[in-house]
Short mmCIF file of C-alpha atoms and ligand atoms in Angstrom, two decimals:
data_model
loop_
_atom_site.label_atom_id
_atom_site.label_comp_id
_atom_site.label_asym_id
_atom_site.label_seq_id
_atom_site.Cartn_x
_atom_site.Cartn_y
_atom_site.Cartn_z
CA MET C 1 -16.20 -7.48 28.10
CA THR C 2 -15.90 -6.09 24.74
CA ASP C 3 -14.99 -2.52 24.21
CA GLY C 4 -15.60 0.94 25.57
CA PRO C 5 -13.38 3.93 26.12
CA LYS C 6 -12.93 3.06 29.78
CA TYR C 7 -10.27 0.48 28.88
CA GLY C 8 -6.82 1.27 27.60
CA PHE C 9 -5.20 -0.04 24.35
CA ASP C 10 -3.15 -2.72 26.15
CA THR C 11 -6.36 -4.15 27.71
CA LEU C 12 -8.42 -3.94 24.61
CA GLN C 13 -5.81 -5.63 22.37
CA ILE C 14 -6.26 -8.74 24.58
CA HIS C 15 -9.96 -8.60 25.46
CA ALA C 16 -11.91 -6.67 22.86
CA GLY C 17 -14.45 -8.91 21.05
CA ALA C 18 -13.71 -11.97 23.16
CA ARG C 19 -15.52 -13.64 26.03
CA PRO C 20 -15.44 -17.11 27.50
CA ASP C 21 -16.89 -19.64 25.11
CA PRO C 22 -20.57 -19.92 25.95
CA ALA C 23 -20.64 -23.65 25.34
CA THR C 24 -17.51 -24.77 27.16
CA GLY C 25 -16.22 -21.83 29.15
CA ALA C 26 -12.93 -21.93 27.15
CA ARG C 27 -11.03 -18.81 28.06
CA GLN C 28 -9.16 -18.50 24.83
CA THR C 29 -11.21 -17.93 21.67
CA PRO C 30 -11.83 -21.36 20.06
CA ILE C 31 -11.09 -21.92 16.44
CA TYR C 32 -14.58 -22.64 15.10
CA GLN C 33 -13.50 -24.99 12.32
CA THR C 34 -16.88 -25.33 10.72
CA THR C 35 -18.36 -24.43 7.37
CA ALA C 36 -22.03 -24.28 8.34
CA TYR C 37 -24.20 -23.73 11.38
CA VAL C 38 -27.45 -25.55 12.30
CA PHE C 39 -30.60 -23.41 12.09
CA ARG C 40 -32.95 -23.62 15.15
CA ASP C 41 -35.91 -24.15 12.73
CA ALA C 42 -37.11 -23.02 9.32
CA GLU C 43 -38.23 -19.62 10.66
CA HIS C 44 -34.81 -18.94 12.15
CA ALA C 45 -33.19 -19.80 8.85
CA ALA C 46 -35.55 -17.46 6.93
CA ALA C 47 -34.84 -14.55 9.38
CA LEU C 48 -31.11 -15.08 8.99
CA PHE C 49 -31.33 -15.09 5.20
CA ASN C 50 -33.51 -11.95 5.22
CA LEU C 51 -30.91 -10.15 7.47
CA GLN C 52 -33.75 -9.71 10.01
CA GLU C 53 -31.70 -11.56 12.60
CA VAL C 54 -27.92 -11.55 13.07
CA GLY C 55 -26.38 -15.00 13.30
CA TYR C 56 -24.29 -17.64 11.58
CA ILE C 57 -25.27 -19.23 8.25
CA TYR C 58 -22.11 -20.28 6.43
CA SER C 59 -18.46 -19.45 6.98
CA ARG C 60 -18.03 -17.64 3.65
CA LEU C 61 -20.04 -14.86 5.36
CA THR C 62 -19.47 -15.18 9.11
CA ASN C 63 -17.56 -17.32 11.53
CA PRO C 64 -17.34 -16.87 15.32
CA THR C 65 -13.51 -16.88 15.46
CA VAL C 66 -13.31 -14.37 12.62
CA ALA C 67 -16.03 -12.28 14.32
CA VAL C 68 -13.89 -11.85 17.47
CA LEU C 69 -11.05 -10.59 15.38
CA GLN C 70 -13.36 -8.22 13.45
CA GLU C 71 -14.64 -6.72 16.67
CA ARG C 72 -11.14 -6.50 18.15
CA ILE C 73 -9.67 -4.66 15.18
CA ALA C 74 -12.66 -2.34 14.89
CA THR C 75 -12.40 -1.55 18.64
CA LEU C 76 -8.68 -0.82 18.43
CA GLU C 77 -9.25 1.43 15.47
CA GLY C 78 -12.18 3.23 17.19
CA GLY C 79 -14.62 2.10 14.43
CA VAL C 80 -18.14 0.71 14.70
CA GLY C 81 -17.57 -2.48 12.74
CA GLY C 82 -15.05 -4.49 10.83
CA VAL C 83 -15.04 -7.14 8.06
CA CYS C 84 -12.09 -9.49 7.83
CA CYS C 85 -11.09 -10.95 4.54
CA SER C 86 -8.44 -13.14 2.99
CA SER C 87 -5.63 -10.62 2.50
CA GLY C 88 -4.80 -6.91 2.55
CA HIS C 89 -5.40 -6.67 -1.17
CA ALA C 90 -8.82 -8.31 -0.68
CA ALA C 91 -9.55 -5.65 1.95
CA GLN C 92 -8.82 -2.88 -0.55
CA ILE C 93 -11.22 -4.35 -3.10
CA MET C 94 -13.79 -4.98 -0.37
CA ALA C 95 -13.51 -1.31 0.78
CA LEU C 96 -13.93 0.06 -2.74
CA TYR C 97 -16.53 -2.34 -3.99
CA PRO C 98 -19.67 -0.78 -2.41
CA LEU C 99 -18.53 2.68 -3.56
CA MET C 100 -17.50 2.05 -7.14
CA ALA C 101 -19.13 1.16 -10.48
CA PRO C 102 -17.91 1.26 -14.08
CA GLY C 103 -16.76 4.74 -15.02
CA LEU C 104 -16.05 5.86 -11.43
CA ASN C 105 -12.68 6.65 -9.97
CA VAL C 106 -10.68 6.90 -6.79
CA VAL C 107 -8.04 9.51 -6.07
CA VAL C 108 -4.91 7.82 -4.59
CA SER C 109 -1.56 8.75 -3.20
CA THR C 110 1.51 8.04 -5.31
CA ARG C 111 3.17 6.79 -2.13
CA LEU C 112 1.70 3.29 -1.71
CA TYR C 113 2.72 -0.33 -1.26
CA GLY C 114 3.96 -1.62 -4.68
CA GLY C 115 1.27 -4.21 -4.98
CA THR C 116 -1.41 -1.54 -4.34
CA VAL C 117 0.00 0.60 -7.11
CA THR C 118 -0.34 -2.39 -9.46
CA GLN C 119 -3.79 -3.21 -8.20
CA PHE C 120 -4.91 0.32 -8.74
CA SER C 121 -3.17 1.12 -11.98
CA HIS C 122 -4.01 -2.18 -13.80
CA THR C 123 -6.38 -4.67 -12.17
CA ILE C 124 -9.24 -2.44 -11.12
CA LYS C 125 -9.55 -1.21 -14.73
CA ARG C 126 -11.07 -4.56 -15.57
CA PHE C 127 -13.98 -3.59 -13.29
CA GLY C 128 -14.26 -0.33 -15.20
CA TRP C 129 -12.90 1.54 -12.20
CA SER C 130 -9.91 3.85 -12.36
CA ALA C 131 -7.35 5.48 -9.99
CA THR C 132 -5.87 8.92 -10.32
CA PHE C 133 -2.44 9.08 -8.67
CA VAL C 134 -1.49 12.30 -6.99
CA ASP C 135 1.31 13.64 -4.76
CA PHE C 136 -0.60 13.93 -1.41
CA ASP C 137 1.75 16.73 -0.23
CA ASP C 138 0.25 18.87 -3.02
CA LEU C 139 -3.17 19.51 -1.51
CA ASP C 140 -4.26 21.60 -4.49
CA ALA C 141 -3.47 18.69 -6.79
CA VAL C 142 -5.51 16.37 -4.64
CA LYS C 143 -8.49 18.77 -4.83
CA ALA C 144 -8.03 19.16 -8.55
CA ALA C 145 -8.00 15.47 -9.14
CA ILE C 146 -11.46 14.98 -7.65
CA ASP C 147 -14.23 15.10 -10.21
CA GLU C 148 -17.99 14.24 -10.25
CA ASN C 149 -17.08 10.57 -10.78
CA THR C 150 -14.68 10.32 -7.79
CA ARG C 151 -16.08 8.12 -5.03
CA ALA C 152 -13.18 7.86 -2.58
CA ILE C 153 -9.74 9.06 -1.58
CA PHE C 154 -7.17 6.42 -0.69
CA CYS C 155 -3.80 6.67 1.09
CA GLU C 156 -1.54 5.01 3.62
CA SER C 157 -1.00 6.55 7.05
CA ILE C 158 2.74 5.70 7.23
CA ALA C 159 3.51 4.90 3.66
CA ASN C 160 5.33 1.77 2.73
CA PRO C 161 8.27 2.01 2.03
CA GLY C 162 9.59 5.54 1.84
CA GLY C 163 9.30 6.95 5.38
CA TYR C 164 6.44 9.14 4.36
CA ILE C 165 3.62 10.15 6.68
CA THR C 166 0.37 11.46 5.20
CA ASP C 167 -1.14 14.59 6.68
CA LEU C 168 -4.44 12.71 7.27
CA ASP C 169 -6.27 15.71 8.74
CA ALA C 170 -5.60 17.81 5.61
CA ILE C 171 -6.69 15.00 3.26
CA ALA C 172 -9.80 14.29 5.39
CA GLU C 173 -10.77 17.94 5.04
CA ILE C 174 -10.63 17.70 1.28
CA ALA C 175 -12.63 14.44 1.33
CA ASP C 176 -15.26 16.03 3.57
CA ALA C 177 -15.62 19.03 1.28
CA ALA C 178 -16.10 16.71 -1.73
CA GLU C 179 -18.56 14.53 0.28
CA ILE C 180 -16.57 11.39 -0.39
CA PRO C 181 -15.03 8.90 2.05
CA LEU C 182 -11.35 8.79 2.90
CA ILE C 183 -9.92 5.29 3.02
CA VAL C 184 -6.64 4.92 4.96
CA ASP C 185 -4.45 1.79 4.76
CA ASN C 186 -3.09 1.64 8.32
CA THR C 187 -1.11 -1.54 7.87
CA THR C 188 2.35 -0.19 8.61
CA ALA C 189 1.31 2.03 11.50
CA THR C 190 -1.21 -0.24 13.21
CA PRO C 191 -3.85 1.29 15.46
CA TYR C 192 -1.31 1.46 18.24
CA LEU C 193 0.81 4.07 16.43
CA CYS C 194 -2.00 5.80 14.37
CA ARG C 195 -5.74 5.94 14.61
CA PRO C 196 -6.85 7.32 11.25
CA ILE C 197 -10.47 7.65 12.28
CA GLU C 198 -9.46 10.31 14.86
CA HIS C 199 -7.88 12.22 11.91
CA GLY C 200 -11.07 12.06 9.86
CA ALA C 201 -10.82 8.72 7.95
CA THR C 202 -14.10 7.07 6.99
CA LEU C 203 -12.75 3.61 6.37
CA VAL C 204 -9.46 1.97 7.57
CA VAL C 205 -8.05 -1.02 5.75
CA HIS C 206 -5.42 -3.45 6.99
CA SER C 207 -3.23 -6.16 5.74
CA THR C 208 -3.39 -8.21 8.97
CA THR C 209 -0.64 -10.29 7.46
CA LYS C 210 1.85 -7.77 8.78
CA TYR C 211 2.14 -6.28 12.34
CA LEU C 212 -1.26 -7.31 13.54
CA THR C 213 -0.33 -11.00 13.22
CA GLY C 214 3.25 -10.07 13.81
CA ASN C 215 5.17 -13.22 13.03
CA GLY C 216 4.79 -13.96 9.36
CA THR C 217 2.40 -16.82 9.61
CA VAL C 218 -0.85 -16.00 7.80
CA THR C 219 -2.32 -13.60 5.23
CA GLY C 220 -5.38 -11.62 6.01
CA GLY C 221 -7.11 -8.27 5.73
CA CYS C 222 -9.70 -6.17 7.44
CA VAL C 223 -11.91 -3.21 6.58
CA VAL C 224 -13.03 -1.02 9.58
CA ASP C 225 -15.82 1.48 9.29
CA SER C 226 -15.90 4.65 11.35
CA GLY C 227 -19.73 4.64 11.02
CA LYS C 228 -19.57 8.39 10.50
CA PHE C 229 -20.24 8.79 6.79
CA ASP C 230 -23.69 9.75 5.52
CA TRP C 231 -24.16 7.39 2.61
CA SER C 232 -27.64 8.83 1.95
CA ALA C 233 -26.64 12.50 1.76
CA ASN C 234 -26.78 12.26 -2.10
CA ASP C 235 -27.20 9.63 -4.73
CA LYS C 236 -23.52 8.92 -5.06
CA PHE C 237 -23.48 5.63 -3.13
CA PRO C 238 -26.57 3.65 -4.34
CA SER C 239 -25.16 0.28 -3.06
CA LEU C 240 -25.66 1.64 0.46
CA SER C 241 -28.52 4.07 0.05
CA ALA C 242 -30.80 2.64 -2.69
CA PRO C 243 -33.00 -0.49 -2.54
CA GLU C 244 -30.94 -3.67 -2.81
CA PRO C 245 -32.66 -6.13 -5.17
CA ALA C 246 -30.87 -9.20 -3.70
CA TYR C 247 -32.59 -8.45 -0.31
CA HIS C 248 -36.11 -7.60 -1.38
CA GLY C 249 -35.45 -3.91 -1.89
CA MET C 250 -33.93 -3.36 1.58
CA LYS C 251 -31.78 -0.15 1.87
CA PHE C 252 -28.55 -0.89 3.85
CA HIS C 253 -28.05 2.63 5.19
CA GLU C 254 -31.66 3.02 6.19
CA THR C 255 -31.80 -0.36 7.84
CA PHE C 256 -28.44 -0.64 9.54
CA GLY C 257 -27.48 3.06 10.12
CA PRO C 258 -23.87 3.39 11.09
CA LEU C 259 -23.30 -0.35 10.52
CA ALA C 260 -24.48 -0.17 6.90
CA PHE C 261 -21.01 -0.48 5.38
CA THR C 262 -20.10 -3.43 7.67
CA PHE C 263 -23.38 -5.32 6.92
CA HIS C 264 -22.95 -4.65 3.23
CA GLY C 265 -19.41 -5.99 3.41
CA ILE C 266 -20.67 -9.33 4.81
CA ALA C 267 -24.09 -9.67 3.15
CA ILE C 268 -22.89 -8.62 -0.33
CA GLY C 269 -19.09 -8.42 -0.36
CA LEU C 270 -18.14 -11.68 1.33
CA ARG C 271 -21.29 -13.42 0.08
CA ASP C 272 -20.54 -12.63 -3.59
CA LEU C 273 -16.84 -11.91 -3.87
CA GLY C 274 -15.93 -14.68 -1.42
CA MET C 275 -12.62 -13.18 -0.16
CA THR C 276 -13.19 -14.82 3.22
CA MET C 277 -10.73 -15.08 6.04
CA ASN C 278 -10.52 -18.66 7.44
CA PRO C 279 -10.84 -19.26 11.24
CA GLN C 280 -7.27 -20.59 11.52
CA ALA C 281 -5.93 -17.34 10.10
CA ALA C 282 -8.18 -15.35 12.48
CA HIS C 283 -6.74 -17.41 15.39
CA TYR C 284 -3.12 -16.58 14.50
CA THR C 285 -3.96 -12.92 14.11
CA LEU C 286 -5.92 -12.85 17.39
CA MET C 287 -2.75 -14.21 19.08
CA GLY C 288 -0.73 -11.50 17.40
CA THR C 289 -3.00 -8.61 18.49
CA GLU C 290 -2.55 -9.57 22.19
CA THR C 291 1.06 -8.34 22.05
CA LEU C 292 0.72 -5.61 19.49
CA SER C 293 1.62 -2.60 21.62
CA LEU C 294 4.60 -4.44 23.22
CA ARG C 295 5.94 -5.36 19.84
CA MET C 296 5.36 -1.98 18.21
CA ASP C 297 7.19 -0.23 21.03
CA ARG C 298 10.24 -2.43 20.48
CA HIS C 299 9.91 -2.17 16.62
CA VAL C 300 10.03 1.65 16.98
CA GLU C 301 12.80 1.68 19.59
CA ASN C 302 15.01 -0.55 17.39
CA ALA C 303 14.16 1.29 14.23
CA VAL C 304 15.14 4.67 15.73
CA LYS C 305 18.52 3.33 16.90
CA ILE C 306 19.33 1.57 13.62
CA ALA C 307 18.22 4.52 11.49
CA LYS C 308 20.38 6.88 13.51
CA TRP C 309 23.37 4.52 13.26
CA LEU C 310 22.92 4.16 9.46
CA GLU C 311 22.55 7.90 8.98
CA ALA C 312 25.95 8.47 10.66
CA ASP C 313 27.67 5.81 8.50
CA ASP C 314 29.86 6.85 5.55
CA ARG C 315 28.73 3.86 3.41
CA VAL C 316 25.18 5.12 3.47
CA ASP C 317 23.91 7.95 1.25
CA TYR C 318 20.63 8.73 3.09
CA VAL C 319 18.04 7.19 5.34
CA THR C 320 14.33 7.91 4.88
CA TYR C 321 12.77 7.35 8.25
CA ALA C 322 10.17 9.83 9.54
CA GLY C 323 11.54 9.22 13.07
CA LEU C 324 14.75 11.04 12.22
CA GLU C 325 15.02 14.74 12.63
CA SER C 326 16.47 14.98 9.16
CA SER C 327 13.16 13.74 7.71
CA PRO C 328 10.87 16.25 6.03
CA TYR C 329 8.02 14.31 7.75
CA TYR C 330 9.49 14.37 11.24
CA ASP C 331 6.99 17.07 12.31
CA ARG C 332 4.06 14.90 11.29
CA VAL C 333 5.07 12.13 13.68
CA ALA C 334 3.90 14.07 16.79
CA LYS C 335 0.58 14.80 15.08
CA ILE C 336 -0.26 11.58 13.17
CA CYS C 337 1.60 8.78 14.97
CA PRO C 338 2.78 10.15 18.32
CA ARG C 339 4.08 6.80 19.61
CA GLY C 340 6.54 6.60 16.78
CA ALA C 341 7.08 6.40 13.05
CA GLY C 342 6.93 2.60 12.81
CA GLY C 343 9.54 -0.03 12.07
CA LEU C 344 9.95 0.40 8.40
CA PHE C 345 12.31 2.56 6.43
CA THR C 346 14.58 2.62 3.47
CA PHE C 347 18.21 3.63 3.10
CA ALA C 348 20.41 4.26 0.07
CA VAL C 349 23.67 2.35 -0.17
CA LYS C 350 26.69 4.08 -1.76
CA GLY C 351 27.33 1.91 -4.83
CA GLY C 352 23.72 1.80 -6.05
CA TYR C 353 21.85 -1.21 -7.38
CA ASP C 354 24.85 -3.59 -7.31
CA ALA C 355 25.88 -2.72 -3.70
CA CYS C 356 22.22 -3.24 -2.67
CA VAL C 357 22.20 -6.75 -4.13
CA LYS C 358 25.49 -7.53 -2.34
CA LEU C 359 24.20 -6.19 0.94
CA VAL C 360 21.09 -8.27 0.77
CA ASN C 361 23.18 -11.42 0.07
CA ALA C 362 25.66 -10.74 2.90
CA LEU C 363 23.21 -10.25 5.78
CA GLU C 364 22.88 -13.07 8.29
CA ILE C 365 20.08 -12.12 10.70
CA PHE C 366 17.98 -10.06 8.30
CA SER C 367 16.01 -12.28 5.90
CA HIS C 368 15.52 -11.36 2.30
CA VAL C 369 11.74 -11.63 1.92
CA ALA C 370 8.82 -9.82 0.45
CA ASN C 371 7.09 -9.23 3.75
CA LEU C 372 7.12 -6.72 6.56
CA GLY C 373 5.88 -6.44 10.12
CA ASP C 374 7.42 -9.69 11.32
CA SER C 375 9.13 -10.07 14.63
CA ARG C 376 12.19 -11.12 12.52
CA SER C 377 14.14 -8.33 10.82
CA LEU C 378 13.66 -8.36 7.10
CA ILE C 379 15.20 -6.65 4.15
CA ILE C 380 14.17 -6.29 0.56
CA HIS C 381 15.54 -4.54 -2.48
CA SER C 382 12.20 -3.09 -3.63
CA ALA C 383 13.34 -2.03 -7.13
CA SER C 384 14.15 -5.62 -8.07
CA THR C 385 11.19 -7.23 -6.28
CA THR C 386 7.99 -5.71 -4.86
CA HIS C 387 8.26 -2.58 -7.01
CA ARG C 388 9.62 -4.34 -10.09
CA GLN C 389 6.35 -4.02 -12.04
CA LEU C 390 6.49 -0.21 -11.69
CA THR C 391 8.16 2.22 -14.13
CA ALA C 392 11.34 3.92 -12.82
CA GLU C 393 9.36 7.08 -12.27
CA GLN C 394 6.74 5.27 -10.25
CA GLN C 395 9.52 3.51 -8.25
CA ARG C 396 11.05 6.86 -7.28
CA ALA C 397 7.62 8.38 -6.53
CA ALA C 398 6.98 5.36 -4.16
CA GLY C 399 10.34 5.72 -2.45
CA ALA C 400 11.74 2.59 -3.98
CA ALA C 401 14.59 3.91 -6.14
CA PRO C 402 17.16 1.36 -7.44
CA GLU C 403 19.88 2.36 -4.88
CA VAL C 404 17.52 1.90 -1.98
CA VAL C 405 16.82 -1.09 0.28
CA ARG C 406 13.90 -1.41 2.66
CA LEU C 407 14.25 -2.67 6.23
CA SER C 408 11.45 -4.04 8.41
CA ILE C 409 13.08 -3.84 11.78
CA GLY C 410 12.25 -6.76 14.05
CA THR C 411 12.25 -7.13 17.77
CA GLU C 412 15.66 -8.79 18.14
CA ASP C 413 18.57 -7.44 20.12
CA VAL C 414 19.42 -4.12 18.39
CA THR C 415 23.20 -4.60 18.89
CA ASP C 416 23.03 -7.87 16.95
CA LEU C 417 21.07 -6.10 14.10
CA ILE C 418 23.58 -3.27 13.92
CA ALA C 419 26.49 -5.69 13.87
CA ASP C 420 24.82 -7.66 11.04
CA LEU C 421 24.27 -4.45 8.97
CA ASP C 422 27.85 -3.41 9.72
CA GLN C 423 29.43 -6.60 8.39
CA ALA C 424 27.13 -6.69 5.36
CA LEU C 425 27.78 -3.01 4.49
CA ALA C 426 31.53 -3.80 4.60
CA LYS C 427 31.09 -6.53 2.06
CA ALA C 428 28.73 -4.51 -0.12
CA THR C 429 30.85 -1.48 -0.42
CA SER C 430 34.41 -2.91 -0.44
C1 PLP D 501 1.28 -6.05 2.46
C2 PLP D 501 0.47 -4.82 2.29
C3 PLP D 501 -0.69 -4.80 1.58
C4 PLP D 501 -1.22 -6.07 0.88
O1 PLP D 501 -1.54 -6.98 1.89
P1 PLP D 501 -1.59 -8.59 1.64
O2 PLP D 501 -2.04 -9.12 2.92
O3 PLP D 501 -0.23 -8.99 1.25
O4 PLP D 501 -2.55 -8.77 0.47
C5 PLP D 501 -1.40 -3.65 1.41
N1 PLP D 501 -0.92 -2.49 1.94
C6 PLP D 501 0.28 -2.47 2.69
C7 PLP D 501 0.73 -1.13 3.23
C8 PLP D 501 1.02 -3.61 2.83
O5 PLP D 501 2.11 -3.58 3.53
#
């Protein structure tokens, strides 16, 4: 069995993409630890290289273990195809690469993961691309930022780290009117809490490093295509609509239809950029996806309890969690992520930067790490770490002000987590 709407999420997260191994009957997906695959004969090899037949050539492009994960994530997101790669940041480049060229731009939300802000404000410039940062609550500003050189809109569903939820439907409407794809980073929500394609997203990107793997073991990324965008409606996306010289003038969209973006991602993206996911990483992430909904429910339940406890505490200035009624984004939870606002939020400690540093040092269960989406509870002082490269203004815009710490709430006993925060807050604010 693979996919299909007749199965529920909890079934698909275990079964989608997988079947007993045809060679051995192995029930669990084997780790195909191989670089290359034997061609049946010279004609078979030629057909594979011409993209006339789908199959395995070399693990930079495709690997059976990785293929199961690709199909699983695509199914959970409600997309037609997925391409896994070596990290979430690789997935972002992989998503933009077929759309962009020197001189072109992407309109992006100011509320993004710190590393993404850096990637978009500095690194992509070396490709001749640029990003225009806009407040995505200001829909007129988003529209105004789009010009004839804009090739995509990019945002996060639940934005890391400030408790922000993007009104995906409103942004998708703007993207549709401009005839450009909407790319949504769904890392912090996961397809269990939010399904961006149902809100109009064209592409969904993931850092599988986080909740999809779920235990802080491997880095990875994935790009899922909805299959709904018409790449040939105009001449804006020649990589997908125009003849491809590297494949004898074949046109990806004409040849592969809704799978054009996925095939391009493998046949050009992975082939030439080489940001490949290895089969060991795919294995760990496949293990993680099997329990995704169970973990997300607990992450959300714990996060709500802890956010409420912190909000009522005198040593805390404010808590930014969209799952709290005090949040300006509370109303968007029901619409965008009805099963909960995730397991991540920030809070401001009275006493500012210094109190944050003391708090981080005093915690015993929470680990001070630059990661999120682990079964372990994690904390980070973003202003001195992940968001350190940003200007103070960018830090505030991203929800990472100096007096704020970010929690990634794990699946431990919530009473233990609250007791740990209680003792550490006492030390931080005494
Ligand atoms: C971690 C993260 C990324 C980057 O992913 P890596 O796997 O670390 O490269 C991108 N977006 C979000 C929202 C993230 O949390």
